[in-house]
Tab-separated table of C-alpha atoms and ligand atoms in Angstrom:
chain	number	residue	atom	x	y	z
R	249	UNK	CA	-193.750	-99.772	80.273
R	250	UNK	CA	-197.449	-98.358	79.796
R	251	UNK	CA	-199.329	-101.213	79.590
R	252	UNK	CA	-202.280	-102.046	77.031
R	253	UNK	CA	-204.630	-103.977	79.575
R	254	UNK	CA	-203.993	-103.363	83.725
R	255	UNK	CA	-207.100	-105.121	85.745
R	256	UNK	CA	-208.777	-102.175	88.122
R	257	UNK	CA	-208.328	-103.640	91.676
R	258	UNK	CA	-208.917	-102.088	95.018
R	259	UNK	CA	-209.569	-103.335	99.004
R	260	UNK	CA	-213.181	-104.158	98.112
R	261	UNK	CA	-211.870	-107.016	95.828
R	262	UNK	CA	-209.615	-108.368	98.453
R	263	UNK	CA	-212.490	-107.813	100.876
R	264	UNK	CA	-215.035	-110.398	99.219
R	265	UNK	CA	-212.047	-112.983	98.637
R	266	UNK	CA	-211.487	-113.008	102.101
R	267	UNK	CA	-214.574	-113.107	103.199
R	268	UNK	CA	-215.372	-115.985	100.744
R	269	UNK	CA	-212.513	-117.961	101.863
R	270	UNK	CA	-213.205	-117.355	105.741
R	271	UNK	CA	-217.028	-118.355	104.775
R	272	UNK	CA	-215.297	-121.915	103.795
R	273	UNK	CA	-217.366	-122.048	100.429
R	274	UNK	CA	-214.116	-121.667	98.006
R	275	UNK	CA	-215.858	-123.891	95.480
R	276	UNK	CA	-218.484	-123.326	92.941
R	277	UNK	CA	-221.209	-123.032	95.699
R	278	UNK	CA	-221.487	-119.793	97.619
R	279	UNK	CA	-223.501	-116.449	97.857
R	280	UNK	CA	-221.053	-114.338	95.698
R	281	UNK	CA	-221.834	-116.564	92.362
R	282	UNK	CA	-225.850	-115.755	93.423
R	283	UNK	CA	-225.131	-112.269	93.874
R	284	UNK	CA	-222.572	-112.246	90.751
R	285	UNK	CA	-225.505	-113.446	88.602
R	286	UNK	CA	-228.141	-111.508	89.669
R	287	UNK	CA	-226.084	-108.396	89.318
R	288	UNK	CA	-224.671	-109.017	85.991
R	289	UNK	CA	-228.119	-109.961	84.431
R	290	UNK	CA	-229.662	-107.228	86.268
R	291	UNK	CA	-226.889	-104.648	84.489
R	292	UNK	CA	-227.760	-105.814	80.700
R	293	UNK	CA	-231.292	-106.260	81.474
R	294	UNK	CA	-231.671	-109.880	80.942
R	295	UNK	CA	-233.524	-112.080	83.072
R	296	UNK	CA	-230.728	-115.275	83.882
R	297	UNK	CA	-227.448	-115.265	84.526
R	298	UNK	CA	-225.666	-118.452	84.535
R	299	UNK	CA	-222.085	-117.455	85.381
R	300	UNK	CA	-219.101	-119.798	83.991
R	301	UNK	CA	-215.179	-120.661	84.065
R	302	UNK	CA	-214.273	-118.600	81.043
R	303	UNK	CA	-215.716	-116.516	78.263
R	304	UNK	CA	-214.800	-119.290	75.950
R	305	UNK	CA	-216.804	-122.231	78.241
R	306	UNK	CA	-219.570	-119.478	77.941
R	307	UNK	CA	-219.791	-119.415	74.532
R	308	UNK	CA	-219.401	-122.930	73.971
R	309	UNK	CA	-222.547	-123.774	76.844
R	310	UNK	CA	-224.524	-121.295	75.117
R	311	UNK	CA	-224.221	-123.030	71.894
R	312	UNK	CA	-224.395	-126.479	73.584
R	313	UNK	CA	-227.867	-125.284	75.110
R	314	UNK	CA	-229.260	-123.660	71.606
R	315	UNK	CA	-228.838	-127.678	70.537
R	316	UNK	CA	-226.310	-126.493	67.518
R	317	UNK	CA	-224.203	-129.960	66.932
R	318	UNK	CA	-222.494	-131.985	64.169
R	319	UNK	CA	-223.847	-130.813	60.515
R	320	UNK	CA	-224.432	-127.003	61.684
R	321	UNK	CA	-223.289	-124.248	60.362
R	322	UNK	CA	-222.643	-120.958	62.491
R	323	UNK	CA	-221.884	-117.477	60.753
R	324	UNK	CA	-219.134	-115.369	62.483
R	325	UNK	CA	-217.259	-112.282	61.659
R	326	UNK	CA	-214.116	-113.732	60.160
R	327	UNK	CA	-212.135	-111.056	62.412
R	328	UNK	CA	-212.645	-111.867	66.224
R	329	UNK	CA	-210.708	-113.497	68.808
R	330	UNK	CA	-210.530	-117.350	67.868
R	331	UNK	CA	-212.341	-118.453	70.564
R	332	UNK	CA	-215.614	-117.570	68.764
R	333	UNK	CA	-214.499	-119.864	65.960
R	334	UNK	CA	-213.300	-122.588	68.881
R	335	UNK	CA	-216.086	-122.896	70.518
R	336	UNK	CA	-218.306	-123.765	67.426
R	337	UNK	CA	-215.351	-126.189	66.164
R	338	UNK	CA	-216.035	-127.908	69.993
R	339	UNK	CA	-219.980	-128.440	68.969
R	340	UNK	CA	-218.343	-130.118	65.958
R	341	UNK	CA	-219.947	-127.399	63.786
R	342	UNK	CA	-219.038	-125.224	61.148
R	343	UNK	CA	-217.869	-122.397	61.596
R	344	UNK	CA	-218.904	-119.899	58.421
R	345	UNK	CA	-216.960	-116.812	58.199
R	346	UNK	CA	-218.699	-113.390	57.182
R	347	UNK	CA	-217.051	-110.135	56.088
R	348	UNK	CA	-216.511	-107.116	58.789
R	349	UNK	CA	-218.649	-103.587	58.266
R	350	UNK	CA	-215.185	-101.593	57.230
R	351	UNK	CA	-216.313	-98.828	59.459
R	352	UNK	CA	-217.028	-99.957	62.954
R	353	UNK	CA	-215.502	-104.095	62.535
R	354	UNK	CA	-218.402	-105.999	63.360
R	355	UNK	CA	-219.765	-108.821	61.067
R	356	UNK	CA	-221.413	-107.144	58.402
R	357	UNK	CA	-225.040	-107.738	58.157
R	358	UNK	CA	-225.150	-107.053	54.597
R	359	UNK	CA	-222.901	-110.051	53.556
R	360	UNK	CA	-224.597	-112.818	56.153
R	361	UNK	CA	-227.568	-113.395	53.520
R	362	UNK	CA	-224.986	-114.664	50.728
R	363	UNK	CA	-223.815	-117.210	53.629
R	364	UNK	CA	-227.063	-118.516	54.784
R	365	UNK	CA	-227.619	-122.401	53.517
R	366	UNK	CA	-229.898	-125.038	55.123
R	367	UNK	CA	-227.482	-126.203	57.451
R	368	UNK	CA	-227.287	-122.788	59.071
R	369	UNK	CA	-228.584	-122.435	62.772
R	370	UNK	CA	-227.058	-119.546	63.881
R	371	UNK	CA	-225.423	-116.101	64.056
R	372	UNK	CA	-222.591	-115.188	66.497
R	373	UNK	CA	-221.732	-111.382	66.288
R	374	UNK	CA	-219.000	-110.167	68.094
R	375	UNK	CA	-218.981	-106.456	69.569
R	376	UNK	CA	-215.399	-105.920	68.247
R	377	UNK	CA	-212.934	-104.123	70.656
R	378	UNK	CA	-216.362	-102.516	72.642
R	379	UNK	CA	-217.946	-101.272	69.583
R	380	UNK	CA	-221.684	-103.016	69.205
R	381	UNK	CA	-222.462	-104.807	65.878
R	382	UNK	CA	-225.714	-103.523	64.060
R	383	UNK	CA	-228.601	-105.637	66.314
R	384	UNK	CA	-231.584	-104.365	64.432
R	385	UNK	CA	-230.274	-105.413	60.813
R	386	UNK	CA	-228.560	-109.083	62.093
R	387	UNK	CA	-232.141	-109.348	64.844
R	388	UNK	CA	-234.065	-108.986	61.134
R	389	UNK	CA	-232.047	-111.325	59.112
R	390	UNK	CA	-232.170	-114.000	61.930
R	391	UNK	CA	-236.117	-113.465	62.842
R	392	UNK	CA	-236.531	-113.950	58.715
R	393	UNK	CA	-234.402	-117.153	58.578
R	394	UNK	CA	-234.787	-118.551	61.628
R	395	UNK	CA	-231.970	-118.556	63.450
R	396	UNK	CA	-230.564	-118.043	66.708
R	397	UNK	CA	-228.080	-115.438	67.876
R	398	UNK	CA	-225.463	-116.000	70.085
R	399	UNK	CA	-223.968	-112.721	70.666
R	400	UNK	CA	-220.305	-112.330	72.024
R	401	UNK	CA	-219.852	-109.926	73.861
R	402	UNK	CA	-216.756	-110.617	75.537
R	403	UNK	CA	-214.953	-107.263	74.476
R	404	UNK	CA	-218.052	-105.031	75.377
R	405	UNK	CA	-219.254	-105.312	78.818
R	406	UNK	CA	-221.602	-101.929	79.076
R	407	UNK	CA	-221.746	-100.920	75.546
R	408	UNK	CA	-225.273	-99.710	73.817
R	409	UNK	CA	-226.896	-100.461	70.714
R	410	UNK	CA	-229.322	-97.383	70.022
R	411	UNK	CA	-229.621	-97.124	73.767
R	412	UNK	CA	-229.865	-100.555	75.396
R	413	UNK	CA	-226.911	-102.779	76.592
R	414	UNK	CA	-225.122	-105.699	74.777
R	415	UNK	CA	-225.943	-108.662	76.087
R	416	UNK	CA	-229.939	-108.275	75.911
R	417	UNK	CA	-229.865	-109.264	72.466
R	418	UNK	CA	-229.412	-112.594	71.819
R	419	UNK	CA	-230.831	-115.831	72.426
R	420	UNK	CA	-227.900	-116.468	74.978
R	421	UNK	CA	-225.493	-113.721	74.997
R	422	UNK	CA	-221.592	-114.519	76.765
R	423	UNK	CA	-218.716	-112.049	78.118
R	424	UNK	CA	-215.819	-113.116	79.450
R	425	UNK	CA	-214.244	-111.730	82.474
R	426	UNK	CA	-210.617	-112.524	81.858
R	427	UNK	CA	-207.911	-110.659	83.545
R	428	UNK	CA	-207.963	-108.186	80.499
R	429	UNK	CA	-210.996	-107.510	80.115
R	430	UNK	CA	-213.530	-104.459	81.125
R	431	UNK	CA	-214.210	-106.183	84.512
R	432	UNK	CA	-212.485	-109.008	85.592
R	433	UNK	CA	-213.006	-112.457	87.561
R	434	UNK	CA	-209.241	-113.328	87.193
R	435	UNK	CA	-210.923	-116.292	84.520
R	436	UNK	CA	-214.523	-116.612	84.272
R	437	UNK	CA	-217.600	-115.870	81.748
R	438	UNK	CA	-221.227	-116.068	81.886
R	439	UNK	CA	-224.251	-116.678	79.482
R	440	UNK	CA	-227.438	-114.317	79.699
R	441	UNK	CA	-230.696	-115.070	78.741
R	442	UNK	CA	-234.701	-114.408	78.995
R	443	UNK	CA	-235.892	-117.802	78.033
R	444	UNK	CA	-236.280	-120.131	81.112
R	445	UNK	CA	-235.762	-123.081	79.176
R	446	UNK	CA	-232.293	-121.673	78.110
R	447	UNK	CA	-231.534	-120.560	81.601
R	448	UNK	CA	-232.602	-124.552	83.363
R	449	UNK	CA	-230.736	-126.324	80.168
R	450	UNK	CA	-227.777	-124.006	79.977
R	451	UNK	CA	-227.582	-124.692	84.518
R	452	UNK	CA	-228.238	-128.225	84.236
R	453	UNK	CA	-225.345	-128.711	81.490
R	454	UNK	CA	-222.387	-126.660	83.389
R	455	UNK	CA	-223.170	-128.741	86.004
R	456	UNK	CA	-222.111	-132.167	84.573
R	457	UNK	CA	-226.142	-132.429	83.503
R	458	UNK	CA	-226.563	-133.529	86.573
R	459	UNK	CA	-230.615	-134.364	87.136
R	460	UNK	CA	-232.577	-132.050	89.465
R	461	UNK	CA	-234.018	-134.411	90.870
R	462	UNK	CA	-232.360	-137.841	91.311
R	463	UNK	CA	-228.647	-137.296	92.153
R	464	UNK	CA	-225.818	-139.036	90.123
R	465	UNK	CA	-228.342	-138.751	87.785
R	466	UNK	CA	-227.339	-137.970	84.035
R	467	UNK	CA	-229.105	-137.844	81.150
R	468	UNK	CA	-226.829	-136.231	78.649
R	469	UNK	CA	-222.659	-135.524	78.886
R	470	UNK	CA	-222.837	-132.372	80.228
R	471	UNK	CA	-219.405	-130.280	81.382
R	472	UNK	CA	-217.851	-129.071	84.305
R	473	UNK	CA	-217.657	-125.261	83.640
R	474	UNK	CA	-218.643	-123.652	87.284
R	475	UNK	CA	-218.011	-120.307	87.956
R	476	UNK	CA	-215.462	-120.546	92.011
R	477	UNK	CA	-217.862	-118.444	94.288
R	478	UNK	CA	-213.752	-116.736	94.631
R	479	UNK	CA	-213.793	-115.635	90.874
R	480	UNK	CA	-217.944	-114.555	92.043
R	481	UNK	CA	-216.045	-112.284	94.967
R	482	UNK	CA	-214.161	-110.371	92.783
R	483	UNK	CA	-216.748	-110.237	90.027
R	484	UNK	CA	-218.880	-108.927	92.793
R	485	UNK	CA	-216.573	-105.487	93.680
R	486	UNK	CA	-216.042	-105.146	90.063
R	487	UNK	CA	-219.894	-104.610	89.523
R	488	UNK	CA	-219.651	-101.834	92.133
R	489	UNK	CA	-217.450	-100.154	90.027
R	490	UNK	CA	-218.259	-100.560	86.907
R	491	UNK	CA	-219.849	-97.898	85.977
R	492	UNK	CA	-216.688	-96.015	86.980
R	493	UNK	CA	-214.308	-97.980	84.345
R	494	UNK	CA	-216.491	-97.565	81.357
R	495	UNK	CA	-216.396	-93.594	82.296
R	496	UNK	CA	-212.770	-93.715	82.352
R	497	UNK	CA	-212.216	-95.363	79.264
R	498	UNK	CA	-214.618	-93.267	77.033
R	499	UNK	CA	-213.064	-90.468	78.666
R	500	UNK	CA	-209.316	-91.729	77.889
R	501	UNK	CA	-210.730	-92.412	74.630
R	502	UNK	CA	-211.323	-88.995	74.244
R	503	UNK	CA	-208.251	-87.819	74.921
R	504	UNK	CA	-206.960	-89.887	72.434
R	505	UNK	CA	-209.054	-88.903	69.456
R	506	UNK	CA	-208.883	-85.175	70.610
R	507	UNK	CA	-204.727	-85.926	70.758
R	508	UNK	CA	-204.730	-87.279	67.090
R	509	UNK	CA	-207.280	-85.768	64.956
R	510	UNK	CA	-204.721	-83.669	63.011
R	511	UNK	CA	-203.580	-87.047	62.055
R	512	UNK	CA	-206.242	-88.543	60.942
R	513	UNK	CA	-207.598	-85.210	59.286
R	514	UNK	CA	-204.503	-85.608	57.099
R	515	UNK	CA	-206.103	-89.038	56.359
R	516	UNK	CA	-202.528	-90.627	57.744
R	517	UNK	CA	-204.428	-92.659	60.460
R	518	UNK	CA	-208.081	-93.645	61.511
R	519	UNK	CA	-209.598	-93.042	64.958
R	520	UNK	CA	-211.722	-95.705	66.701
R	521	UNK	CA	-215.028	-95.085	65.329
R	522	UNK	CA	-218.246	-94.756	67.620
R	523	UNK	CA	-221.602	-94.558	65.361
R	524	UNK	CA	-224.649	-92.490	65.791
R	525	UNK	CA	-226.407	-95.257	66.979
R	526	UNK	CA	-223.578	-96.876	69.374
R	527	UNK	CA	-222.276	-95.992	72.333
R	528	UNK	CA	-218.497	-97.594	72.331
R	529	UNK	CA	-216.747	-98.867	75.478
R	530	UNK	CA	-213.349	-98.871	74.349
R	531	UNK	CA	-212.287	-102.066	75.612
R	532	UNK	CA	-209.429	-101.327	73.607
R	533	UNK	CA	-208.357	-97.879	71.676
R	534	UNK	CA	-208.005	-98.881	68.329
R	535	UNK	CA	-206.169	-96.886	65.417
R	536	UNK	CA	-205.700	-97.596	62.109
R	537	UNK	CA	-202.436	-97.034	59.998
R	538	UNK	CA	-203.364	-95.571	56.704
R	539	UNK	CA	-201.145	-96.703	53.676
R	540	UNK	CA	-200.325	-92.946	53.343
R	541	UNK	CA	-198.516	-93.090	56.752
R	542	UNK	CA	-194.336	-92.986	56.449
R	543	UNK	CA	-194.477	-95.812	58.781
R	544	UNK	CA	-195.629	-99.191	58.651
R	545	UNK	CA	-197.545	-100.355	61.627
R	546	UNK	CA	-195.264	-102.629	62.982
R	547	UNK	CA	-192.707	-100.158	63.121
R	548	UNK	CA	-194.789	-97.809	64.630
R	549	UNK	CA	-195.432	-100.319	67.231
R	550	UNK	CA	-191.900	-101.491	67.561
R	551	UNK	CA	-190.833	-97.488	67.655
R	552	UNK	CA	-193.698	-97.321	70.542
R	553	UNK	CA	-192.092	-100.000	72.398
R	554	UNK	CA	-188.629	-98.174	72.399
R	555	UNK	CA	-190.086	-95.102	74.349
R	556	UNK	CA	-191.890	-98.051	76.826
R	557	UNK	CA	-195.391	-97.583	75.421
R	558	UNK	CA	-197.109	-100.915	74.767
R	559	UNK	CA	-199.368	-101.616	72.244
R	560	UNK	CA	-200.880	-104.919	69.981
R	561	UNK	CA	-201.550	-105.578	66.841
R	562	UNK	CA	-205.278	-106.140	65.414
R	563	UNK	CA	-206.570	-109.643	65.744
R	564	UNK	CA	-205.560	-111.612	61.788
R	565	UNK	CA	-208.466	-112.622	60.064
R	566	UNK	CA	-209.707	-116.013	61.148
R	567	UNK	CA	-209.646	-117.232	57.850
R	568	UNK	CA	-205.448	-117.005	57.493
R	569	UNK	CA	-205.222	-119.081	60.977
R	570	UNK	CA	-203.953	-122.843	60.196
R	571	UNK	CA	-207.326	-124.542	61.559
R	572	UNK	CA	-209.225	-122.182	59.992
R	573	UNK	CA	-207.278	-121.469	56.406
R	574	UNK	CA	-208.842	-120.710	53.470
R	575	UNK	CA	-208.186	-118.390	50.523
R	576	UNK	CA	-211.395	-116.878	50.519
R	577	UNK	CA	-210.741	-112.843	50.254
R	578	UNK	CA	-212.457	-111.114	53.154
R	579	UNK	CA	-211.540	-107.440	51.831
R	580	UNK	CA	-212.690	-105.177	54.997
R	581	UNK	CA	-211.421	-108.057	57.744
R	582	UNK	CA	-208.121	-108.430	55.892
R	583	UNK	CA	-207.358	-104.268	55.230
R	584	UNK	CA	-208.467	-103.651	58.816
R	585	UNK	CA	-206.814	-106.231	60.361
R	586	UNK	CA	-203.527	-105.532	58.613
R	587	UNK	CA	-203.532	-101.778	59.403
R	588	UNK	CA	-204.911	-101.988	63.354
R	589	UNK	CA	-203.019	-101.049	66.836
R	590	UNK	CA	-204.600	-101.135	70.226
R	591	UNK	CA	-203.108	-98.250	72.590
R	592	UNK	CA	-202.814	-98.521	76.120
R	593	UNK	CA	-206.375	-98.679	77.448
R	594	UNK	CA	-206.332	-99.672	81.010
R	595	UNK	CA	-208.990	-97.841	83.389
R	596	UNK	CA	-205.670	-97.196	85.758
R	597	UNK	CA	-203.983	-94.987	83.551
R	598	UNK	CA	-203.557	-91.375	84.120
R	599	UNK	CA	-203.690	-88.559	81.814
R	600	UNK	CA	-200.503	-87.914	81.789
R	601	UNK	CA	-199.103	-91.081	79.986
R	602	UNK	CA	-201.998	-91.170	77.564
R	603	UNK	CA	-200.934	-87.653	76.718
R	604	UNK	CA	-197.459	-89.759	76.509
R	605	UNK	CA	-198.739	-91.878	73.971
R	606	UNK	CA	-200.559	-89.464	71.663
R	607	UNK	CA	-197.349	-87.473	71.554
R	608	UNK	CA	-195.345	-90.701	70.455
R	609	UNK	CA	-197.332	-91.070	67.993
R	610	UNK	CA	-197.812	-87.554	66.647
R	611	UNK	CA	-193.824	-87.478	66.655
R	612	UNK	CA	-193.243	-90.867	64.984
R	613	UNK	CA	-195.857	-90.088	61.863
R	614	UNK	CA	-195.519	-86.330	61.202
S	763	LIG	C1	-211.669	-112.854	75.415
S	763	LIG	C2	-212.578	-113.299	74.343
S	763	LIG	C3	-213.174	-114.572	74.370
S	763	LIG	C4	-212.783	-115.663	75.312
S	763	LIG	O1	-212.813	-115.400	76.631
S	763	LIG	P1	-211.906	-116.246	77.664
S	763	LIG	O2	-212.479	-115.821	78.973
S	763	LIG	O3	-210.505	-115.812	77.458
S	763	LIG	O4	-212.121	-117.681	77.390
S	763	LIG	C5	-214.090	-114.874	73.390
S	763	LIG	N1	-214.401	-114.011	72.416
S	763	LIG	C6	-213.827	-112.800	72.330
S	763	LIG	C7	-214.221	-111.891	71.214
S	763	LIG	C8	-212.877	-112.415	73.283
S	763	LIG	O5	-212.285	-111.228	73.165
C-alpha cells in the first residue's frame, strides 16, 4: 500500500536517541530539548521556544498562558483538526466557529468581524493542510479588536506568508510533531513566542507551575506537559533535514498538479491551491472532487484503495461533530470538506508511485 503519511527517518535519528539514553537523561531534562528549542525558534524566527508533549498540550499551554478561561470566547475555522476546538473546550471556553476562505481553507478573515462579541479574546487560525491563512487581514482585525492570536500551525511547519515563516505570527504560535506530521518527535509540540512574559509563564506552567525560586512551590495548577529530551533527539536530526522534506514535498506536489491538470482544466477536480502570496508546504496533497466528476469521492477513494494507493478524506466540519453540533450552515467548510482527498504525501516516496497515483486517478475519472 502507498501510504498517505511515512515519518522520514535515518541513522542520525537513531544516533541522538542513543546518545540520549547512554547520557542517562531520558527524562524531560537534557541538552537535546535545549538544542530542540533553540533550533526550532531559531527556524520561524521567534525568540522562545518552549517545546511540549503534543501539539494539542501546545495549544492548550498557549491558551492557558494568554489567561483565556471560563466566559471566553475563541474564533476558529470551523474546518480543522478537533484538537483546535479541544483545547479551547479544556480552558472551559468557547469555542466560536468561523467560515473557511473557499479557495485556500483557512478561516476566512472576512467572516471573523460578524463573530466578534465582548466575550471574545482570541483568534486561532489554522494553516490548513500547509497552506498559510491570510496573517495581514486576521493581524488587522485582531490589532483593531484587541485580541490575541494563537496560530496553529501544526500542519505547516516551514510554510510562508508573503515571505516569512508560520509560526512568527502570533502571540504564541504551536506545531505539533506527531508521527505524521512534516517533522516528527514520535509525540510532541511546542509553543513559540517573542514576549518574555509568555515565554517564563508558558515554562513555569508545563512544569506543574512550579516556583523558580522556592521548590514545591506552587502558585497556580499548572500541568505536566514536558517535552522527553528522547522525543528532543529525534526532533533534533529532523531539524537537520528539514529543509530537505519541505523540498520534496513541493516538488511531489508538483508532480501531482502537473499529473492532473487536464482534470481539473475540465473543471472535474481541483488542485491544492498555493496563492500569490503563500508559499504551501503540502503537508498533505489535497484534491477536490467536483460534482461534475462520474465518481463520488468515496468511491474514488475506495477504487484507490483497490489498486493499494491510500488516501483520507477531508477533515468534517467541526460544527457536524457531536460535542460540537450545531445547524449553523458553514457553506465553504461544508462544500470543501465534503468534496476533499489527501494523496499520498510522505517525503519517502519516489516518483514512480506518485506517477502511480496520478495515473489512478486520471483512469478512474476520465
Ligand atoms: C495534529 C494537529 C493538532 C494536534 O497535534 P497532536 O500532536 O496530535 O496533539 C492540532 N491541530 C491541528 C490542525 C493538527 O493537525
Amino acid at each position: 500500500m502507498i501510504p498517505v503519511c511515512e515519518p522520514y527517518l535515518d541513522d542520525k535519528e537513531l544516533k541522538y536517541v542513543l546518545d540520549a539514553v547512554k547520557s542517562g537523561w531520558i527524562s524531560s531534562i537534557g541538552k537535546y530539548i535545549d538544542i530542540f528549542e533553540n533550533e526550532y525558534s531559531r527556524y520561524c524566527g521567534t525568540k522562545y521556544g518552549v517545546a511540549t508533549s503534543n501539539g494539542t498540550t501546545a495549544l492548550h499551554l498557549a491558551l492557558t498562558t494568554l489567561g483565556i478561561e471560563k466566559g471566553d470566547e475563541v474564533l476558529i475555522p470551523d474546518l480543522t483538526f478537533i484538537a483546535s476546538a479541544n483545547a479551547v473546550k479544556y480552558c472551559n471556553a468557547q469555542p466560536v466557529f468561523v467560515d473557511v476562505h473557499p479557495e485556500y481553507w483557512g478561516i476566512d478573515p472576512e467572516k471573523i468581524e460578524e463573530k466578534i462579541t465582548i466575550k471574545t479574546k482570541a483568534i486561532m487560525p489554522v494553516h490548513l493542510y500547509g497552506h498559510p491563512c491570510d496573517m495581514d487581514a486576521i493581524r488587522d482585525i485582531a490589532n483593531d479588536r484587541d485580541l490575541y492570536i494563537i496560530e496553529d500551525a501544526a500542519e505547516a511547519h516551514g510554510a510562508e506568508y508573503k515571505g516569512k515563516k508560520v509560526g512568527g505570527f502570533g502571540d504564541i504560535s504551536c506545531f505539533s510533531f506527531y508521527g505524521n506530521k512534516i517533522i516528527t518527535t514520535g509525540e510532541g509540540g511546542i509553543c513559540l513566542t517573542n514576549n518574555d512574559g509568555f515565554n517564563e509563564k508558558a515554562r513555569m506552567l508545563r512544569d506543574h507551575a512550579m516556583s523558580k525560586e522556592k521548590r514545591y512551590w506552587h502558585d497556580y495548577i499548572g500541568y505536566n506537559y514536558r517535552m522527553t529530551n528522547l522525543q528532543a533527539a529525534i526532533g533534533v536530526a529532523q531539524m537537520e533535514k528539514i529543509d530537505k522534506i519541505i523540498k520534496i514535498k513541493r516538488n511531489n506536489a508538483e508532480i501531482y498538479s502537473k499529473g492532473l491538470k487536464s482534470l481539473s482544466d475540465e473543471g472535474i477536480i481541483e488542485l491544492h491551491p498555493e496563492m500569490k502570496w503563500a508559499r504551501c508546504v503540502f503537508w498533505l496533497y489535497c484534491i477536490l472532487v467536483n460534482d461534475k466528476a462520474r465518481k463520488s469521492r468515496d468511491q474514488i477513494m475506495n477504487e484507490l484503495k483497490l489498486k493499494n494507493i491510500d488516501s483520507r478524506p477531508f477533515f468534517y466540519p467541526i460544527n457536524f461533530l457531536p460535542p460540537y453540533y450545531s445547524r449553523e450552515l458553514f457553506v465553504n467548510s461544508e462544500k470543501t470538506s465534503k468534496k476533499g482527498i489527501n494523496l499520498p504525501s510522505a517525503a519517502t516516496i519516489n516518483s514512480k508511485d506518485i506517477l502511480k497515483v496520478i495515473d489512478a486517478i486520471n483512469e478512474l475519472l476520465p
